[in-house]
PDB file of N, CA and C in Angstrom:
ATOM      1  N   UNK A  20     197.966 146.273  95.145  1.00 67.00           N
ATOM      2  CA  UNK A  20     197.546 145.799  93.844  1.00 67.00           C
ATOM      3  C   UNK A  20     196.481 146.752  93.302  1.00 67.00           C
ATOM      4  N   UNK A  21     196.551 147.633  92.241  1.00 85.00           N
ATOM      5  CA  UNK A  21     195.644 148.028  91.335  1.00 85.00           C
ATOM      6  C   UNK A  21     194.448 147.655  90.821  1.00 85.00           C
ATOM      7  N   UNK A  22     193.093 148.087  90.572  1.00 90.00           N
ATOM      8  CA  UNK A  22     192.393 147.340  90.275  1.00 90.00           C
ATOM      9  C   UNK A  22     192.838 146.428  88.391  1.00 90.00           C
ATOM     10  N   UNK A  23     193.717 147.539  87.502  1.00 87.00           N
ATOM     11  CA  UNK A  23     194.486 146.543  86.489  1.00 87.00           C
ATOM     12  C   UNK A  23     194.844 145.511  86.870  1.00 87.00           C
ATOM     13  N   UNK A  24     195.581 145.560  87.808  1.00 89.00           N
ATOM     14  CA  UNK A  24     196.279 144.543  88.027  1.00 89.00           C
ATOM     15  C   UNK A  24     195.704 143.004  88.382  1.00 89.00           C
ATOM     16  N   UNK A  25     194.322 143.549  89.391  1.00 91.00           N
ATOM     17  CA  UNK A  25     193.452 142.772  90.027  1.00 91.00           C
ATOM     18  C   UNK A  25     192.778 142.052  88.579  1.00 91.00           C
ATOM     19  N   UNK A  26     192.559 142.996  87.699  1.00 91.00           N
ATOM     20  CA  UNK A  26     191.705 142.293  86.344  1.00 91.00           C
ATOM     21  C   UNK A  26     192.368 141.505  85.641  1.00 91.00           C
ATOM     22  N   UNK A  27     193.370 141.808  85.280  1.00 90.00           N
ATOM     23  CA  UNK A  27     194.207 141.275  84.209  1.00 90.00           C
ATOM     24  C   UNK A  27     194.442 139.740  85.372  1.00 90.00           C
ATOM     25  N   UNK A  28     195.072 139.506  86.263  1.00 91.00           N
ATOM     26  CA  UNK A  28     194.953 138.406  87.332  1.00 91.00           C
ATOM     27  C   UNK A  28     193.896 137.642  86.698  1.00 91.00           C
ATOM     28  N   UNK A  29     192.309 137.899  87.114  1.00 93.00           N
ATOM     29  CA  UNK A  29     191.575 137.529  86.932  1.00 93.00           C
ATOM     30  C   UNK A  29     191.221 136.778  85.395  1.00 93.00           C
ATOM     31  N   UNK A  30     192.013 137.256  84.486  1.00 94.00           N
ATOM     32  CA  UNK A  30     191.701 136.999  82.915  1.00 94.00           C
ATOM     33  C   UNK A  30     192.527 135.611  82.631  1.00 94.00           C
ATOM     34  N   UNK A  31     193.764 135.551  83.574  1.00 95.00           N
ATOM     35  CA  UNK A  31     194.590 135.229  83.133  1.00 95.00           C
ATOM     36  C   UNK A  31     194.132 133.606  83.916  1.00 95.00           C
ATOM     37  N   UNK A  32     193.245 133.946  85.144  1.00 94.00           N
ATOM     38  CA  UNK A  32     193.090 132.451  85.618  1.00 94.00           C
ATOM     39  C   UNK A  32     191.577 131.819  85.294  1.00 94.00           C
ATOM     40  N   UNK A  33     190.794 132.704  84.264  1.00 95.00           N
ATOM     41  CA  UNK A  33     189.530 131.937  83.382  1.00 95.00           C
ATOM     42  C   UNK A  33     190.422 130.722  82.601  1.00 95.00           C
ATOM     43  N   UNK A  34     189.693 129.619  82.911  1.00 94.00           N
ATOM     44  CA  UNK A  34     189.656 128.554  82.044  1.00 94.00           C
ATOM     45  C   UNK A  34     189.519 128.549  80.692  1.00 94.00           C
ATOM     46  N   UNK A  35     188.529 129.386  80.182  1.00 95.00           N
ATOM     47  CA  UNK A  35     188.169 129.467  78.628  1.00 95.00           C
ATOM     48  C   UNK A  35     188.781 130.830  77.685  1.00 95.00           C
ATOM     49  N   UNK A  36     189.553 131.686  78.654  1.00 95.00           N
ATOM     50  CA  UNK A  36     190.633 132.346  78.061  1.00 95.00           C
ATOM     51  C   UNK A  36     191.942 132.235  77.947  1.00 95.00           C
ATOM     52  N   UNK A  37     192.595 131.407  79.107  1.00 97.00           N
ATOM     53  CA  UNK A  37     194.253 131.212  79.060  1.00 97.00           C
ATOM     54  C   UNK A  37     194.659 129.711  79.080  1.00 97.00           C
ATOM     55  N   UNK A  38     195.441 129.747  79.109  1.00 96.00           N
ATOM     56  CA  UNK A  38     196.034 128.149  79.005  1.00 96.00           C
ATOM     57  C   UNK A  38     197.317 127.963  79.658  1.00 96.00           C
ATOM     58  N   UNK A  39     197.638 126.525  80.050  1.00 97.00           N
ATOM     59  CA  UNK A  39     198.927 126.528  80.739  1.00 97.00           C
ATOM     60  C   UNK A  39     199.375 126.307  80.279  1.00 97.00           C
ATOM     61  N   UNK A  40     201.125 127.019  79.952  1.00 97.00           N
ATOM     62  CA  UNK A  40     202.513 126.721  79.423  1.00 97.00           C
ATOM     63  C   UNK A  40     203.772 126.555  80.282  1.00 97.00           C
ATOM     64  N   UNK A  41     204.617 126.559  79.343  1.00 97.00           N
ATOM     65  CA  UNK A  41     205.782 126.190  79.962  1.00 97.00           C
ATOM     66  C   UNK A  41     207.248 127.601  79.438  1.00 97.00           C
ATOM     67  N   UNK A  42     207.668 128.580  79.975  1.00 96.00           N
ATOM     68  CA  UNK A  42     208.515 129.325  79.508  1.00 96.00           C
ATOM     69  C   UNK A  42     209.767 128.884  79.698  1.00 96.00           C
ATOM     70  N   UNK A  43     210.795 128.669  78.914  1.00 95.00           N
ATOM     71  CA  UNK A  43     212.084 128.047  79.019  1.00 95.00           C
ATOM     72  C   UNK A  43     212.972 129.508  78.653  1.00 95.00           C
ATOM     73  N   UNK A  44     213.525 129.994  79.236  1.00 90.00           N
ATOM     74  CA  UNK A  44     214.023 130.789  78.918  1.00 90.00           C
ATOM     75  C   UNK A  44     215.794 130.800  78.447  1.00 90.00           C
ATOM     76  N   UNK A  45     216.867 131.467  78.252  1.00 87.00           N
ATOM     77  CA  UNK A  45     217.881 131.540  77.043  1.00 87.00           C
ATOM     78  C   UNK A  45     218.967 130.308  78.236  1.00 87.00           C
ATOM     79  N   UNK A  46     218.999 130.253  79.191  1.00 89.00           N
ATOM     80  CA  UNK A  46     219.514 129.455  80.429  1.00 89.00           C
ATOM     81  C   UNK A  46     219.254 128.032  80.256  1.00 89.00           C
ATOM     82  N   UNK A  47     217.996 127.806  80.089  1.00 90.00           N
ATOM     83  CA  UNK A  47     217.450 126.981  79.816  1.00 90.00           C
ATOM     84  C   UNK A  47     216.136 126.157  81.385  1.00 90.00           C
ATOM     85  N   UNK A  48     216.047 127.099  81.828  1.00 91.00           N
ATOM     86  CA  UNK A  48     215.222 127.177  83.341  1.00 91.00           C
ATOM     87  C   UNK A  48     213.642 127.352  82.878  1.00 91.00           C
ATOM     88  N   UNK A  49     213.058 126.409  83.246  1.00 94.00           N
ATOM     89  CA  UNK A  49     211.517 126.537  83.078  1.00 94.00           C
ATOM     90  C   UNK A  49     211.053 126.897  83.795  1.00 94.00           C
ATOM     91  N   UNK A  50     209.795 127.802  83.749  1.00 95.00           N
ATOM     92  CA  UNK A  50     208.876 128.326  84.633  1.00 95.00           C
ATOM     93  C   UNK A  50     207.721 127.918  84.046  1.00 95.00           C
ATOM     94  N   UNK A  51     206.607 127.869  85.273  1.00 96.00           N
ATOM     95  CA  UNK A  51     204.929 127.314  84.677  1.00 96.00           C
ATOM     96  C   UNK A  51     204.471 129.028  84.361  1.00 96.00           C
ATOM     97  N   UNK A  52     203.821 128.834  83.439  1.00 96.00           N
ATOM     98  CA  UNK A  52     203.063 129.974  82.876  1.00 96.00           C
ATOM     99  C   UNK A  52     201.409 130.021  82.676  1.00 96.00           C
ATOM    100  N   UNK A  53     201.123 130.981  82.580  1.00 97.00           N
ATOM    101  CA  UNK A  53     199.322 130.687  82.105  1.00 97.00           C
ATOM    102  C   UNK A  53     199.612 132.067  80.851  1.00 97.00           C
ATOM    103  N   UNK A  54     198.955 131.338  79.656  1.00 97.00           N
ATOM    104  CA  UNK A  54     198.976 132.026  78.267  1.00 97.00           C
ATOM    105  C   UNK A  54     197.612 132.340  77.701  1.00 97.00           C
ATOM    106  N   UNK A  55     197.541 133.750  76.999  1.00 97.00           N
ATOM    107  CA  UNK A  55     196.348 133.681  76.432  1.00 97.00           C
ATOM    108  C   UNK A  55     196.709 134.172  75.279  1.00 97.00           C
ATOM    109  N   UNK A  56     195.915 133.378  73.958  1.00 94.00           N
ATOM    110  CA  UNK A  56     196.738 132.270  72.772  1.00 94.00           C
ATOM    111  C   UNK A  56     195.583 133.165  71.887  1.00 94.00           C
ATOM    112  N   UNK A  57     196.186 133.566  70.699  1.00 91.00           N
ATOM    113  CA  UNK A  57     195.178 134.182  69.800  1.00 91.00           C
ATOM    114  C   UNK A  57     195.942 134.066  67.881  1.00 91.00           C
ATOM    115  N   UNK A  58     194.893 133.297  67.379  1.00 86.00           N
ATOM    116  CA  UNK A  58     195.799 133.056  66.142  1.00 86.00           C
ATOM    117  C   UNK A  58     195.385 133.547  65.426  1.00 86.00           C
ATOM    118  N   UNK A  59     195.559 135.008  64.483  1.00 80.00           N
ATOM    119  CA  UNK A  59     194.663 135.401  63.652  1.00 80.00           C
ATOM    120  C   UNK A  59     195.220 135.962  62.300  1.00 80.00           C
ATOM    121  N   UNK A  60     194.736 135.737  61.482  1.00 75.00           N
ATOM    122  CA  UNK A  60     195.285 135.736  59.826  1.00 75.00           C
ATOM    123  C   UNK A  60     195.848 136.990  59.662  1.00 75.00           C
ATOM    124  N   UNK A  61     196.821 137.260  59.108  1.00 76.00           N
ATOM    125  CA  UNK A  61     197.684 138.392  58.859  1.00 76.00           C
ATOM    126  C   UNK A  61     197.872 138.711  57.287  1.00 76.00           C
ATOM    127  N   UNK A  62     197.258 139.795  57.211  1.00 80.00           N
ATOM    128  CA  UNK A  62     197.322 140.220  55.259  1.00 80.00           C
ATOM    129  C   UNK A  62     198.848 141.090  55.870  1.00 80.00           C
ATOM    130  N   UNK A  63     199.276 140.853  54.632  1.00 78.00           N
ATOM    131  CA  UNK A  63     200.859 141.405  54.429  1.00 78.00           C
ATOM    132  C   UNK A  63     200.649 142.042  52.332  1.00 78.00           C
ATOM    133  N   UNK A  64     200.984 143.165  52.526  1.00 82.00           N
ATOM    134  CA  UNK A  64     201.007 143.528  51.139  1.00 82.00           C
ATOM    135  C   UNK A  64     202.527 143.372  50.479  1.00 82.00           C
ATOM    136  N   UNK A  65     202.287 142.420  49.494  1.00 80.00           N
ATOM    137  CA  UNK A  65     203.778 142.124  49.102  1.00 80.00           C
ATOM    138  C   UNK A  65     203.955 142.615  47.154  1.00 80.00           C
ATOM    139  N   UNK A  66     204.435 143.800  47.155  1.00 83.00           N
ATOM    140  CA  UNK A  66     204.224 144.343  45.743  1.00 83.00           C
ATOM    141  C   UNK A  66     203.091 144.320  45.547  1.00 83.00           C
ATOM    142  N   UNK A  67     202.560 144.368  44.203  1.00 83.00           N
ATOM    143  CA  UNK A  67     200.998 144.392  44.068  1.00 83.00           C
ATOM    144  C   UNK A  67     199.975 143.251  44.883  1.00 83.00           C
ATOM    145  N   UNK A  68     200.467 142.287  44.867  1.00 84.00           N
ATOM    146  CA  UNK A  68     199.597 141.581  45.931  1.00 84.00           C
ATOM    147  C   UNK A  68     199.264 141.278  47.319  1.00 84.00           C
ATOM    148  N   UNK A  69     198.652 140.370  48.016  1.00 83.00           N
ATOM    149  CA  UNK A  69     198.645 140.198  49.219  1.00 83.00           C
ATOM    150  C   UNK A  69     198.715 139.065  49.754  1.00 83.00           C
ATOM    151  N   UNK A  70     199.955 138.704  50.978  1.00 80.00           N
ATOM    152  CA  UNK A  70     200.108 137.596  50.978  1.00 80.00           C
ATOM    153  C   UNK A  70     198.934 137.376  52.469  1.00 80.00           C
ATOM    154  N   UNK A  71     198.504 136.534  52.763  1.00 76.00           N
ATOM    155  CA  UNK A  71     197.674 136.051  54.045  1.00 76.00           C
ATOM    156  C   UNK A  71     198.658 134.942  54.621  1.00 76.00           C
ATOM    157  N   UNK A  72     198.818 135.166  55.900  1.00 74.00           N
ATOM    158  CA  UNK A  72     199.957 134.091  56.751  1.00 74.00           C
ATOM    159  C   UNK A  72     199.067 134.019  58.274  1.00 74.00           C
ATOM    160  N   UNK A  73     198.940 132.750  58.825  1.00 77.00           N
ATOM    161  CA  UNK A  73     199.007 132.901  59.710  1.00 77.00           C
ATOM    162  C   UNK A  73     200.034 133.371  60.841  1.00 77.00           C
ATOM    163  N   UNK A  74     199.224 133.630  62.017  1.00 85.00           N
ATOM    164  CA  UNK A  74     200.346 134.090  63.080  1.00 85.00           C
ATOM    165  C   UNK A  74     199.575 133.846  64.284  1.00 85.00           C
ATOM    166  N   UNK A  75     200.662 133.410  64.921  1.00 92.00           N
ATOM    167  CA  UNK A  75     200.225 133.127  66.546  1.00 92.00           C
ATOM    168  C   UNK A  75     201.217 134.159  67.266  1.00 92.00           C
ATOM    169  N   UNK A  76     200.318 134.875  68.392  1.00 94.00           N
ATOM    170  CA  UNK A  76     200.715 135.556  69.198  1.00 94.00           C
ATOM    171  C   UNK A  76     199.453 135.260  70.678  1.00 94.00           C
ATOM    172  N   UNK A  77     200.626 135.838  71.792  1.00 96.00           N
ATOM    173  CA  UNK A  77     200.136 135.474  73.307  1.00 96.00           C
ATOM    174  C   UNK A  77     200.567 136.168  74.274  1.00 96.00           C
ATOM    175  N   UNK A  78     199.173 136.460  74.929  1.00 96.00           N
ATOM    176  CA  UNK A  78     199.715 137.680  76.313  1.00 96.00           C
ATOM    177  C   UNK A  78     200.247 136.393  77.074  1.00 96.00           C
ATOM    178  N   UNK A  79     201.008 137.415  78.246  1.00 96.00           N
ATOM    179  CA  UNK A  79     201.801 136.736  79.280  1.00 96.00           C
ATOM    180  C   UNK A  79     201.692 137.884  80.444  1.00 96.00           C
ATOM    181  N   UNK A  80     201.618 137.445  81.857  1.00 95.00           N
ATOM    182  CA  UNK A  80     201.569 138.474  82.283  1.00 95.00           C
ATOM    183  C   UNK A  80     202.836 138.731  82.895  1.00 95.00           C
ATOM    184  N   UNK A  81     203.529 140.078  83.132  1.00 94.00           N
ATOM    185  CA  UNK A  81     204.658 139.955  82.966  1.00 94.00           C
ATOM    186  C   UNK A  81     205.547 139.983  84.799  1.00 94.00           C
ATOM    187  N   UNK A  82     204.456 139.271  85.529  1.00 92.00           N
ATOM    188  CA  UNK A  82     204.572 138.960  87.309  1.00 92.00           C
ATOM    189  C   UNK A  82     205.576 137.684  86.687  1.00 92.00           C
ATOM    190  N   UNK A  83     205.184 137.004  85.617  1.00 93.00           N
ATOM    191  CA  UNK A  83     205.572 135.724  85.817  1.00 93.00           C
ATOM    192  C   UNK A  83     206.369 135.383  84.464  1.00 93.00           C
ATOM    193  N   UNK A  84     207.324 136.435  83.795  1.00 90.00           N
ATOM    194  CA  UNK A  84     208.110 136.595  83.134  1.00 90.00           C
ATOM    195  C   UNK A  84     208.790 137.971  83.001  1.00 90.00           C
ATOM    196  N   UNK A  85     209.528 137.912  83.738  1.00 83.00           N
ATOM    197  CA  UNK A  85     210.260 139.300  83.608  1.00 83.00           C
ATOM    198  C   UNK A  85     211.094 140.084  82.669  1.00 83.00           C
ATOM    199  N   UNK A  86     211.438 139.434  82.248  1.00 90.00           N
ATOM    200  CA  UNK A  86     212.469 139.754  80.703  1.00 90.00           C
ATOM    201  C   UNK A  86     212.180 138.736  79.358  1.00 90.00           C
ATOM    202  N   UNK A  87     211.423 138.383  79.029  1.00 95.00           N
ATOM    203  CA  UNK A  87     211.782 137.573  77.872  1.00 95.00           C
ATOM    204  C   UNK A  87     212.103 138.319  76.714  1.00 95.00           C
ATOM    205  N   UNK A  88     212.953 137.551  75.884  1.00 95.00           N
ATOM    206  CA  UNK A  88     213.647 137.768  74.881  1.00 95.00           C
ATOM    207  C   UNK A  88     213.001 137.242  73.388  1.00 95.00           C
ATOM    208  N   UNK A  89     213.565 137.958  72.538  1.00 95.00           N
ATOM    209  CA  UNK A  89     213.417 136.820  70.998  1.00 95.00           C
ATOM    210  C   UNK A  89     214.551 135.545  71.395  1.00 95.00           C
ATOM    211  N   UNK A  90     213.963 134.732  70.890  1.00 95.00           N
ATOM    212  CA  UNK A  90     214.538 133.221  71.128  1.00 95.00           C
ATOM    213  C   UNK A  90     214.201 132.549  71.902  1.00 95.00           C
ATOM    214  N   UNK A  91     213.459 132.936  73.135  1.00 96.00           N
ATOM    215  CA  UNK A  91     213.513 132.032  74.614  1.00 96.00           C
ATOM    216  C   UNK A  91     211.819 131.448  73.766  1.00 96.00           C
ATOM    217  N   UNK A  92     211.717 129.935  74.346  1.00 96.00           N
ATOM    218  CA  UNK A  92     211.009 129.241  74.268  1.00 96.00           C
ATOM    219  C   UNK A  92     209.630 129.163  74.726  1.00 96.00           C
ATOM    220  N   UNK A  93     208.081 128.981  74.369  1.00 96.00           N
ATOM    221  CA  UNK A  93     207.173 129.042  75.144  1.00 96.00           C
ATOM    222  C   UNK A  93     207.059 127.030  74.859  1.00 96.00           C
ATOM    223  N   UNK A  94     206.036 126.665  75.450  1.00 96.00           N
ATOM    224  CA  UNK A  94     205.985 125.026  75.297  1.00 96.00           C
ATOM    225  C   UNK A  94     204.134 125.423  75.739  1.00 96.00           C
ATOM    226  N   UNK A  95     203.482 124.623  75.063  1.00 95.00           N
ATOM    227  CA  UNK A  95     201.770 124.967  75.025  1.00 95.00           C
ATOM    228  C   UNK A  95     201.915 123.082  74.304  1.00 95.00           C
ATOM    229  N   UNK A  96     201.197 122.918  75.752  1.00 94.00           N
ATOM    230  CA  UNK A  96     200.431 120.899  74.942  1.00 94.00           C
ATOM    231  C   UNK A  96     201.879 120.286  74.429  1.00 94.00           C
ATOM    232  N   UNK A  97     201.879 119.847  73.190  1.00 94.00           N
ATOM    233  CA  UNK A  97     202.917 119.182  72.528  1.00 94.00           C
ATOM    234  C   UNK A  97     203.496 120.420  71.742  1.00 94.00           C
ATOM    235  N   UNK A  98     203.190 121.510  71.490  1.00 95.00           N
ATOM    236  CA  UNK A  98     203.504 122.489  70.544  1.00 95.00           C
ATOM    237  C   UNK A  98     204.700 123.307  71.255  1.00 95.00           C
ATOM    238  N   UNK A  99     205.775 123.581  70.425  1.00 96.00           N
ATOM    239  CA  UNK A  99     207.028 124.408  70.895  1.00 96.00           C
ATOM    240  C   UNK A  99     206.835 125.388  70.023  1.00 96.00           C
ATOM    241  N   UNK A 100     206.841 126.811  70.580  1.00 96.00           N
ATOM    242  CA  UNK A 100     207.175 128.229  70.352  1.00 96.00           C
ATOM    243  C   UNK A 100     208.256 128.714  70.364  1.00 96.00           C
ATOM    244  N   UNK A 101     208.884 129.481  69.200  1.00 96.00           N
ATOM    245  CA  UNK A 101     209.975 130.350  69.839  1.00 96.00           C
ATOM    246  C   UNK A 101     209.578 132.247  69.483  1.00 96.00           C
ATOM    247  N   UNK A 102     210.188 132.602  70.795  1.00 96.00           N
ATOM    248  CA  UNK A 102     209.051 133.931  70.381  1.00 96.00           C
ATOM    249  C   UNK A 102     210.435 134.669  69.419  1.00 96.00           C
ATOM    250  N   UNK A 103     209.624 135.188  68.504  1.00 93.00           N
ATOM    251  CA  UNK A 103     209.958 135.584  67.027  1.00 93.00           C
ATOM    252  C   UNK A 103     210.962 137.104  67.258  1.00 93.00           C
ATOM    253  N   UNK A 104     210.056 138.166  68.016  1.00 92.00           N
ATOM    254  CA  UNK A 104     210.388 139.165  68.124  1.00 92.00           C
ATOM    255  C   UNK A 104     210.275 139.772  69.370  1.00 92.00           C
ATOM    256  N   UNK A 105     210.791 141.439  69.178  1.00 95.00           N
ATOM    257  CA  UNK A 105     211.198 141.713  70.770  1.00 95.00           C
ATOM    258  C   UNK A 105     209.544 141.571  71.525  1.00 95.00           C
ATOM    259  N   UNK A 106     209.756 141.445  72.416  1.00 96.00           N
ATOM    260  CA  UNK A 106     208.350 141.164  73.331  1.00 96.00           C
ATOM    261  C   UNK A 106     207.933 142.638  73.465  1.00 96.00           C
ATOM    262  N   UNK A 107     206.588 143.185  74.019  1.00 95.00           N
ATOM    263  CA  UNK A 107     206.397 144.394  74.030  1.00 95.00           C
ATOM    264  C   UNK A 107     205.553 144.029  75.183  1.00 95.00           C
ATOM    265  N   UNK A 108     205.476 145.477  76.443  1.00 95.00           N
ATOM    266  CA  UNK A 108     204.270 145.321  77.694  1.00 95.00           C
ATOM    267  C   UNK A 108     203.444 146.136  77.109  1.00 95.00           C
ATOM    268  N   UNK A 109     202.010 145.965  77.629  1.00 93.00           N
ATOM    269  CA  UNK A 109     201.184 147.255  77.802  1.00 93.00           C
ATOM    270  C   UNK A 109     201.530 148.609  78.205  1.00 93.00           C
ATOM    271  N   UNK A 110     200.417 149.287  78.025  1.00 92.00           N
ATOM    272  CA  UNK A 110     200.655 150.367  78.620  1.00 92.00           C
ATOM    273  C   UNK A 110     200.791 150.810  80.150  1.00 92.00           C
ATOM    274  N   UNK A 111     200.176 149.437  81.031  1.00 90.00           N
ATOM    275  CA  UNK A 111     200.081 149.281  82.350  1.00 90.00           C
ATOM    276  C   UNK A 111     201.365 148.406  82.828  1.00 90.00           C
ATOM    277  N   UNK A 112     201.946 148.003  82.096  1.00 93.00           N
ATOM    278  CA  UNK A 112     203.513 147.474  82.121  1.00 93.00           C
ATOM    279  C   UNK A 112     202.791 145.853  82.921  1.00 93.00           C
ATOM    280  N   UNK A 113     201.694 145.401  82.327  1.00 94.00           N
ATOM    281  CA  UNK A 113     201.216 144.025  83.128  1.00 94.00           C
ATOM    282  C   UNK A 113     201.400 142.652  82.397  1.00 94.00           C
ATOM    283  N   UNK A 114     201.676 142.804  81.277  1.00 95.00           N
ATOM    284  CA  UNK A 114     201.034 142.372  80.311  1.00 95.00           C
ATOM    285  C   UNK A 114     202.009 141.825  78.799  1.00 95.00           C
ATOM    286  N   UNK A 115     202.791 141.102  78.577  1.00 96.00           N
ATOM    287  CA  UNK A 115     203.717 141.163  77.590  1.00 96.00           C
ATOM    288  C   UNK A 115     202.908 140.616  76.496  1.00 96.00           C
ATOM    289  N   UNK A 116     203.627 141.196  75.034  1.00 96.00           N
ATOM    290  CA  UNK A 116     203.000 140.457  74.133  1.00 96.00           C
ATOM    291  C   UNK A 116     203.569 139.775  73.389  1.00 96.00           C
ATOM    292  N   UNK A 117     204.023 138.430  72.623  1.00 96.00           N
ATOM    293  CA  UNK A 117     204.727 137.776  72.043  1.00 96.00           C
ATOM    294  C   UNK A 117     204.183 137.347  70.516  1.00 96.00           C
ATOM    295  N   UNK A 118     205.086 137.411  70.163  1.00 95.00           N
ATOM    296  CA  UNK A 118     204.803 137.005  68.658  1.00 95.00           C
ATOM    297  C   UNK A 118     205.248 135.365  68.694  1.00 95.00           C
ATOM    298  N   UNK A 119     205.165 134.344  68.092  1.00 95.00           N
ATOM    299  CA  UNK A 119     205.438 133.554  68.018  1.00 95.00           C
ATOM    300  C   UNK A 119     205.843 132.781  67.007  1.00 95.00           C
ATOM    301  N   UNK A 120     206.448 131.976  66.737  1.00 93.00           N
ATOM    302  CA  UNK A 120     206.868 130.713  65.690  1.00 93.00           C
ATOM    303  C   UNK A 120     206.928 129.863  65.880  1.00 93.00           C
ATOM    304  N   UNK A 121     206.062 128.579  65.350  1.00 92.00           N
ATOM    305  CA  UNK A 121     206.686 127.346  65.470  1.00 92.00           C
ATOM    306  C   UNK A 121     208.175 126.800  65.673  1.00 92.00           C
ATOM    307  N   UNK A 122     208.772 126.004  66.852  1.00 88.00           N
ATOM    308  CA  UNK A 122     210.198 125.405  66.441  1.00 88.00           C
ATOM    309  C   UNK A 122     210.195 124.533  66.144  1.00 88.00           C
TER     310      UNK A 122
END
């Protein structure tokens, strides 16, 4: 194990940074997950103006999702996700990032 590897571990099992989910993936097979959840306002320039949208996006680390897809499901509390677009890793390949949508 890397010391990345050792850190990112570590981030992922703080209480006041990640959270537990649920990944359902295209099968329909759940796995327990730990998510770290970041919702932050998105300016989009649309012709002369600007639209502001929220957006939720969430690391995952990717020990404990190996492939996810657009479509496969995250589950956080009562709230259902479907991740929006293609997932992307870090540069340390630890780390996925998801875009998200309400389902």
């Amino acid at each position: 194990m890397s010391a990345f590897s050792a850190a990112a571990d570590r981030l992922f099992l703080d209480p006041n940074l990640a959270t537990d989910a649920w990944y359902r993936d295209g099968a329909g097979g759940f796995t327990q997950i730990r998510v770290i959840l970041r919702r932050p306002d998105e300016v989009t320039g649309f012709g002369a103006g600007r639209v502001m949208s929220d957006t939720v996006l969430a690391d995952l680390r990717a020990s404990e999702a190996v492939d996810p897809v657009a479509g496969d499901q995250i589950l956080i509390g009562d709230e259902t996700f479907l991740i929006n677009a293609e997932p992307k890793r870090d540069r340390a390949r630890l780390v996925w990032r998801l875009e998200l949508v309400p389902a």
